PDB file of C-alpha atoms in Angstrom:
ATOM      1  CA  UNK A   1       0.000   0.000   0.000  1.00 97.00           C
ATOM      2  CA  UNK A   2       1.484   3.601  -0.613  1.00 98.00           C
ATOM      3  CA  UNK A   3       0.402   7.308   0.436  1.00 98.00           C
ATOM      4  CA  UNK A   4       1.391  10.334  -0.888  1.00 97.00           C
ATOM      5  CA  UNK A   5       1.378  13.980   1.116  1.00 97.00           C
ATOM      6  CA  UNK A   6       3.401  16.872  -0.389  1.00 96.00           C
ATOM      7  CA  UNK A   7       7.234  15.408  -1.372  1.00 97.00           C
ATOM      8  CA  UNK A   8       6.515  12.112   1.209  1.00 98.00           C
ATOM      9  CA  UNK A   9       5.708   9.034   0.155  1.00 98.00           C
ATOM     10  CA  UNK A  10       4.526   6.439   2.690  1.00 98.00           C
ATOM     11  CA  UNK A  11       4.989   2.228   1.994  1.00 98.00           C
ATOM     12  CA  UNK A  12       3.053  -0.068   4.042  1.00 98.00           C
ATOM     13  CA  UNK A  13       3.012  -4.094   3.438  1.00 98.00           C
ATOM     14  CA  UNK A  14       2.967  -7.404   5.499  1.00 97.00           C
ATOM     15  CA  UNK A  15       5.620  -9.604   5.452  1.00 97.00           C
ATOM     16  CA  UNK A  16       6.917 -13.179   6.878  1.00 94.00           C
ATOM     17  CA  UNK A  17       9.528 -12.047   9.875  1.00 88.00           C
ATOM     18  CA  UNK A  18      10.877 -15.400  10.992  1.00 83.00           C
ATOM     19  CA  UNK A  19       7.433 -17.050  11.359  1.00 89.00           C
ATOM     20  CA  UNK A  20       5.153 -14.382  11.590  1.00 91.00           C
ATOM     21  CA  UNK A  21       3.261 -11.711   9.330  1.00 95.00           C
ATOM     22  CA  UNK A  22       3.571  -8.317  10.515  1.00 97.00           C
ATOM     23  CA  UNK A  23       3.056  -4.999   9.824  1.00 97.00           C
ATOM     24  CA  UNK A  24       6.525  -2.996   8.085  1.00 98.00           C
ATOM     25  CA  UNK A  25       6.639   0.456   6.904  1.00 98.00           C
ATOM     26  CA  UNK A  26       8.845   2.769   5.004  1.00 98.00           C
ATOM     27  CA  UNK A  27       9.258   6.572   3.661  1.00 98.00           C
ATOM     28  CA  UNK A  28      10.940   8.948   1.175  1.00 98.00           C
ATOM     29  CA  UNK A  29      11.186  12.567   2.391  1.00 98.00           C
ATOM     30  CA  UNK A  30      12.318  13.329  -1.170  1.00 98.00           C
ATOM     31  CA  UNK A  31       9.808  12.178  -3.597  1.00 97.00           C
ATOM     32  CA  UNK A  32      10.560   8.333  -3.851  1.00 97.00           C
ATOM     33  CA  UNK A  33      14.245   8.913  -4.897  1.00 98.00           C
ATOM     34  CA  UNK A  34      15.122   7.374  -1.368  1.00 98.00           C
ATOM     35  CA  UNK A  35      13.464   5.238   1.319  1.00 98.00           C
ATOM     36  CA  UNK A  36      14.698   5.280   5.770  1.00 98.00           C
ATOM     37  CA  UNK A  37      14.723   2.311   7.562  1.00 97.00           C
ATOM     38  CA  UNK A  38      11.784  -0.161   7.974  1.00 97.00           C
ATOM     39  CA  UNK A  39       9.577  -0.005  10.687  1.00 97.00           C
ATOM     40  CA  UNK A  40       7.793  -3.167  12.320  1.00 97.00           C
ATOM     41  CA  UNK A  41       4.176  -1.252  13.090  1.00 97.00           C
ATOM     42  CA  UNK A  42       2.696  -3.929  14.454  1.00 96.00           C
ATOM     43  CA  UNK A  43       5.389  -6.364  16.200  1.00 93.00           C
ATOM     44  CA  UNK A  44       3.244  -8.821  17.703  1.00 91.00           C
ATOM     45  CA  UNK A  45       2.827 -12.715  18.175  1.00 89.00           C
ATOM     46  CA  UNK A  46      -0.343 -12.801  16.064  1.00 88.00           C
ATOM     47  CA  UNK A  47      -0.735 -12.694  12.315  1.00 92.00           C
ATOM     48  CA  UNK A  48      -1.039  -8.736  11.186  1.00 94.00           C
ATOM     49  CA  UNK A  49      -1.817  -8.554   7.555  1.00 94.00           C
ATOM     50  CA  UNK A  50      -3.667  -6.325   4.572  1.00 94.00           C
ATOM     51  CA  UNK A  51      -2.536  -2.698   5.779  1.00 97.00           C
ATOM     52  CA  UNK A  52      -4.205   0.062   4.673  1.00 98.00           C
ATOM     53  CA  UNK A  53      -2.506   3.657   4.737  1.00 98.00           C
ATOM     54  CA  UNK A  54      -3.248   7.392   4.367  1.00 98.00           C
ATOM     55  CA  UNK A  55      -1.901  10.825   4.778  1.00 98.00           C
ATOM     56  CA  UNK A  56      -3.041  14.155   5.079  1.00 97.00           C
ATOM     57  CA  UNK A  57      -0.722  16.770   5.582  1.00 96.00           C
ATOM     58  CA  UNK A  58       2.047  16.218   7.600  1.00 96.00           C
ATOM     59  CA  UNK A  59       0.033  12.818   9.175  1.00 98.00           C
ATOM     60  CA  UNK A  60       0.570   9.334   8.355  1.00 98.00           C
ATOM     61  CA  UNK A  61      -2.308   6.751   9.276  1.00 98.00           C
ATOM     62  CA  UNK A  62      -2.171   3.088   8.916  1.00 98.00           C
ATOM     63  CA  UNK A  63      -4.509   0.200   9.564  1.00 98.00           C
ATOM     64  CA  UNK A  64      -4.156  -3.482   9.541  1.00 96.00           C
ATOM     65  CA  UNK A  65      -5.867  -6.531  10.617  1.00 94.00           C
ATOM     66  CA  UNK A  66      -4.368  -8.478  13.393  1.00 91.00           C
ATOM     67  CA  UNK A  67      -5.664 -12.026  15.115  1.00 84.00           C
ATOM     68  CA  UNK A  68      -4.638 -15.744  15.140  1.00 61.00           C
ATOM     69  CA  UNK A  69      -2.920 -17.317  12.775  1.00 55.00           C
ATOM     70  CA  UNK A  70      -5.442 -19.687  10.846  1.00 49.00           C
ATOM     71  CA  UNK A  71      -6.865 -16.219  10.041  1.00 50.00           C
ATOM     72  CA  UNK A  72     -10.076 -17.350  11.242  1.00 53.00           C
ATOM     73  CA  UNK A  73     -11.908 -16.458  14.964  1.00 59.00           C
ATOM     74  CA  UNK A  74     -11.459 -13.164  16.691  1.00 77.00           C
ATOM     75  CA  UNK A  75      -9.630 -11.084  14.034  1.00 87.00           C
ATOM     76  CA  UNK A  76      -8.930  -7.171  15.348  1.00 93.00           C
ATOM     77  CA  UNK A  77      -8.757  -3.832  13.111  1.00 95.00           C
ATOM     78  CA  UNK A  78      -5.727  -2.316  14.590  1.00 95.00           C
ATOM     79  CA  UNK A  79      -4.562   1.232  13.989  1.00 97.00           C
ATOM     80  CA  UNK A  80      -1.591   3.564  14.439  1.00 98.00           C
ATOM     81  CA  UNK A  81      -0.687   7.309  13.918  1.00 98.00           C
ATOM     82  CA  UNK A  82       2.021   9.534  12.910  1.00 98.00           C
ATOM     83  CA  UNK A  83       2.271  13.479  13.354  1.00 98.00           C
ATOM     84  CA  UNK A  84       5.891  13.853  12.122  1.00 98.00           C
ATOM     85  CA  UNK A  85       5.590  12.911   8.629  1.00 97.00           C
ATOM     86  CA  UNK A  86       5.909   9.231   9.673  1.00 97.00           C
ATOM     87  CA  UNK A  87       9.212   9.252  11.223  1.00 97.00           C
ATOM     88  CA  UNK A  88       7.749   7.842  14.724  1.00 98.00           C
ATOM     89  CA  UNK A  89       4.318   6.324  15.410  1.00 98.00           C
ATOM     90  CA  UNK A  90       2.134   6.459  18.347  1.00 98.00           C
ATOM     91  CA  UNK A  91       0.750   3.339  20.354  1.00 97.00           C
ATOM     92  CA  UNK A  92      -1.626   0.923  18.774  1.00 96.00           C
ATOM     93  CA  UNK A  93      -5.194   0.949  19.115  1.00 96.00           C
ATOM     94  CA  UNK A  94      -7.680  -1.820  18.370  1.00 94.00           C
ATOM     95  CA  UNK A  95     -10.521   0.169  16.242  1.00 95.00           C
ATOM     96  CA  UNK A  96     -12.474  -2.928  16.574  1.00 93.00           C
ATOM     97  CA  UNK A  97     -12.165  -4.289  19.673  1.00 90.00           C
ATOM     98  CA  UNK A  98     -15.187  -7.369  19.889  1.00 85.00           C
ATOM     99  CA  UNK A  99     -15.509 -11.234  19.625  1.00 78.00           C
ATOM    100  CA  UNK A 100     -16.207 -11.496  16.022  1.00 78.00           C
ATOM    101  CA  UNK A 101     -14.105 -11.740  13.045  1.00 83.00           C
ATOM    102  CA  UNK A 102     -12.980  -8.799  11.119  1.00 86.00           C
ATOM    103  CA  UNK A 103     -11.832  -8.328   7.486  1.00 78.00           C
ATOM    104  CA  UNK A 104     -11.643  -5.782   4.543  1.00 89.00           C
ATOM    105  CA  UNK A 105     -10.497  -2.582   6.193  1.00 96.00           C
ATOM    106  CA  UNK A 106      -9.853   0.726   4.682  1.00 97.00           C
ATOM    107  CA  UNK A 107      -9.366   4.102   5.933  1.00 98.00           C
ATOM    108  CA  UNK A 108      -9.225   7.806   4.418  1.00 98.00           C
ATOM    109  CA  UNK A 109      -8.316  11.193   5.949  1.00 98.00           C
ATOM    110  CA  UNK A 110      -8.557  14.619   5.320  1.00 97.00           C
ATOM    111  CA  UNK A 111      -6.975  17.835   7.003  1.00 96.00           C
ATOM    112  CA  UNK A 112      -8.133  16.669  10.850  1.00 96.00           C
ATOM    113  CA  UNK A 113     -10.687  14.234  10.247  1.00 97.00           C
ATOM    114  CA  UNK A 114      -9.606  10.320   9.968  1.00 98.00           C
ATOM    115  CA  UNK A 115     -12.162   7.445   9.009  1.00 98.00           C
ATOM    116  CA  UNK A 116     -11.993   3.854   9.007  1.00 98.00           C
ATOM    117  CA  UNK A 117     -14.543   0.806   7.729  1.00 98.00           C
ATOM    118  CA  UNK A 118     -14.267  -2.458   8.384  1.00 96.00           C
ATOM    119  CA  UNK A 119     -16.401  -5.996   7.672  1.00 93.00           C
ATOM    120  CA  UNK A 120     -17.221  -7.410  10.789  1.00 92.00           C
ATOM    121  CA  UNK A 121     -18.740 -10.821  11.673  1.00 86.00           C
ATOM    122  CA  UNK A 122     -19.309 -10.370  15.906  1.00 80.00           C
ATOM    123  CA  UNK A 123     -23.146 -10.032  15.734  1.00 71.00           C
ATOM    124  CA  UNK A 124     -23.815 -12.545  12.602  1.00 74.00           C
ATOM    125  CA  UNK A 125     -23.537 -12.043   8.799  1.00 81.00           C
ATOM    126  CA  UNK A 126     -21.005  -8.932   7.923  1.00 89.00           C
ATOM    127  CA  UNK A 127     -22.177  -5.775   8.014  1.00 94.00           C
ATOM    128  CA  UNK A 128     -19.957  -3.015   7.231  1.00 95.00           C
ATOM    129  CA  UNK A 129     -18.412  -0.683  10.358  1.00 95.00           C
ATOM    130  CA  UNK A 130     -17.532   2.982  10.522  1.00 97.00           C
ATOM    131  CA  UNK A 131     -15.378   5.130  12.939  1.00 98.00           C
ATOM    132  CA  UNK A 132     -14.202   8.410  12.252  1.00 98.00           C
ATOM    133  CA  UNK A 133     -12.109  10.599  14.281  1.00 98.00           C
ATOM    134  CA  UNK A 134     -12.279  14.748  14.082  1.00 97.00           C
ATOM    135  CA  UNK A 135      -8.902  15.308  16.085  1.00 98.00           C
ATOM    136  CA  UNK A 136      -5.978  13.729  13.797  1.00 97.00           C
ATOM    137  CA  UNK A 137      -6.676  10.600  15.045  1.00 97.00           C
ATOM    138  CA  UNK A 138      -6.301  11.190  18.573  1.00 97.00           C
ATOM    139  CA  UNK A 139     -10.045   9.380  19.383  1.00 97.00           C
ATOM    140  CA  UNK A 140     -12.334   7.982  17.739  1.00 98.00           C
ATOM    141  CA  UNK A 141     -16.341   8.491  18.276  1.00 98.00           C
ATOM    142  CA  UNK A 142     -18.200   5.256  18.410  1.00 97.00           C
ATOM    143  CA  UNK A 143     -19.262   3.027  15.802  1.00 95.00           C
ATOM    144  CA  UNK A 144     -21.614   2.340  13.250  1.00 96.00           C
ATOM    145  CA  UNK A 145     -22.748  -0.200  11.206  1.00 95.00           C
ATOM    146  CA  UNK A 146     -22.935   1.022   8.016  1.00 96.00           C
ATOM    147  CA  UNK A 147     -25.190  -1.505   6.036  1.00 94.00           C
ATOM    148  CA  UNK A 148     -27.138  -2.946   8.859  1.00 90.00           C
ATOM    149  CA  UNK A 149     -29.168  -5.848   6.988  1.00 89.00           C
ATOM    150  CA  UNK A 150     -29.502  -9.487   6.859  1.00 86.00           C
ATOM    151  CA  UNK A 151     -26.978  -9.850   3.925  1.00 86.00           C
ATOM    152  CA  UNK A 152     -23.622 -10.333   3.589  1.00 90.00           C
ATOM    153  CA  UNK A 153     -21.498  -7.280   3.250  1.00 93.00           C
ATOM    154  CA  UNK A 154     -17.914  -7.412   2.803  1.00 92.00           C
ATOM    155  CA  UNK A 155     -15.099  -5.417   0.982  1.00 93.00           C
ATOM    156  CA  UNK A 156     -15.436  -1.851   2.274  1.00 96.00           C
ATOM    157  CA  UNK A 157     -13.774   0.996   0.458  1.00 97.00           C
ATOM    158  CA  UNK A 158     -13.865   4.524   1.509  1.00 98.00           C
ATOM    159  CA  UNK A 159     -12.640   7.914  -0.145  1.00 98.00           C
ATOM    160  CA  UNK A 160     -13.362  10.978   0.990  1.00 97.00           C
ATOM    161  CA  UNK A 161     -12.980  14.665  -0.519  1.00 96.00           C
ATOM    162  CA  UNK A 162     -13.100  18.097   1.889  1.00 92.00           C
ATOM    163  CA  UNK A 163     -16.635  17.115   4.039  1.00 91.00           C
ATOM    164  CA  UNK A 164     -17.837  14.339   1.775  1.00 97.00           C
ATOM    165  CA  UNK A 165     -17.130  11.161   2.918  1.00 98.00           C
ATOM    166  CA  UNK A 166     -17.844   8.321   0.499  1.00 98.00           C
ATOM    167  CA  UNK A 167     -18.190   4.717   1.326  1.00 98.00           C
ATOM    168  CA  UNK A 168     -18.753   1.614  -0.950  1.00 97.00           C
ATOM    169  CA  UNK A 169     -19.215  -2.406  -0.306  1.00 96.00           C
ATOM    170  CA  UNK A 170     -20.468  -5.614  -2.140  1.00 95.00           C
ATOM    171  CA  UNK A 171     -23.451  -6.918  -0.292  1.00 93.00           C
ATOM    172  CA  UNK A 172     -25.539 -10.421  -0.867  1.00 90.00           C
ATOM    173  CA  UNK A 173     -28.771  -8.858   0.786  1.00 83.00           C
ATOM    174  CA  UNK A 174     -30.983  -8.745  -2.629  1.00 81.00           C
ATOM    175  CA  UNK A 175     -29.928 -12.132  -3.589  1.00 81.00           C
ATOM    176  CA  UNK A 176     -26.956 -11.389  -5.779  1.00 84.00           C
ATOM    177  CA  UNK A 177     -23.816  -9.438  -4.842  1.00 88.00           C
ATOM    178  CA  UNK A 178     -24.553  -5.883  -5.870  1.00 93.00           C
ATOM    179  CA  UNK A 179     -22.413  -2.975  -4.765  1.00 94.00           C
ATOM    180  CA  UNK A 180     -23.998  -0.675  -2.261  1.00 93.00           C
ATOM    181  CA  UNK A 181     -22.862   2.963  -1.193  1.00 97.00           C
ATOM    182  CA  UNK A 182     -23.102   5.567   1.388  1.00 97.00           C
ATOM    183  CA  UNK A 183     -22.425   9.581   1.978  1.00 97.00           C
ATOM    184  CA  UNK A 184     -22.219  11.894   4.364  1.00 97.00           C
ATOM    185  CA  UNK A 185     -21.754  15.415   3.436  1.00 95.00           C
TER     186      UNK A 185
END
């Protein structure tokens, strides 16, 4: 995954570190001619994989999934922050936090505000999960479920532009898998 924000460029991917996917990160301060050192982000005993990154300004936001190995059971949405143009991160936060499974994450920001959807399994067939934070990703307000039905809805992708936030999934709920989608202005 890669993020752009002025002359930065951000690299995010999961990789096997003796025995274990985690979460590694790199930058360029000059445009992508060179890259620092990498970064373990998530550096944990579970299986961290699919990160997701963005940038606004001089922020850097990633988010991954993290849980047990087999991939299967209680899977988290995991998230950490940088306000130095991604030389240092701040602790990790699980965005999730419940007993189901969790998959498809994707987050977008924009000048303060950060937002993040997830599928989520914890209270029966996927439904799709929102957060959004208004304070660079210091907190995040509570969360909602996004497609709230009785199908299944996986594969969340947001984007956002100034206020508009724009949200898309594939959902089972009128038989077939049709793509649904959601705004707030």
């Amino acid at each position: 995954e890669i993020a752009t924000s002025g002359n930065n460029v951000y690299v995010a991917w999961f990789d096997d570190i003796e025995g274990n996917f985690e979460i590694l990160y790199r930058r360029s301060t000059d445009g992508g001619v060179n890259f620092g050192s990498t970064i373990n982000l998530s550096n944990n005993d579970e299986e961290s994989v699919r990160p997701i990154i963005a940038a606004s300004g001089n922020n850097v936001y990633v988010v991954w999934t993290d849980g047990q190995p087999s991939g299967f059971g209680n899977n988290e949405v995991f998230y950490r922050r940088s306000i130095d143009g991604g030389a240092t991160f701040g602790p990790t936060i699980n965005l999730s936090n419940n007993e189901g499974r969790t998959a498809g994450v994707s987050i977008a920001a924009h000048e303060n505000n950060v937002y993040v959807v997830w599928g989520d399994e914890s209270a029966g067939p996927s439904e799709i999960l929102y957060r959004r934070s208004t304070d660079i990703g210091s907190n995040f307000g509570p969360t909602i479920n996004l497609s709230n039905n009785e199908g299944f809805s996986n594969g969340p992708e947001i984007a956002v532009y100034e206020n508009n936030v724009h949200v898309i999934w594939s959902d089972s709920t009128l038989g077939n898998s049709e793509i649904f989608y959601r705004k707030s202005t």
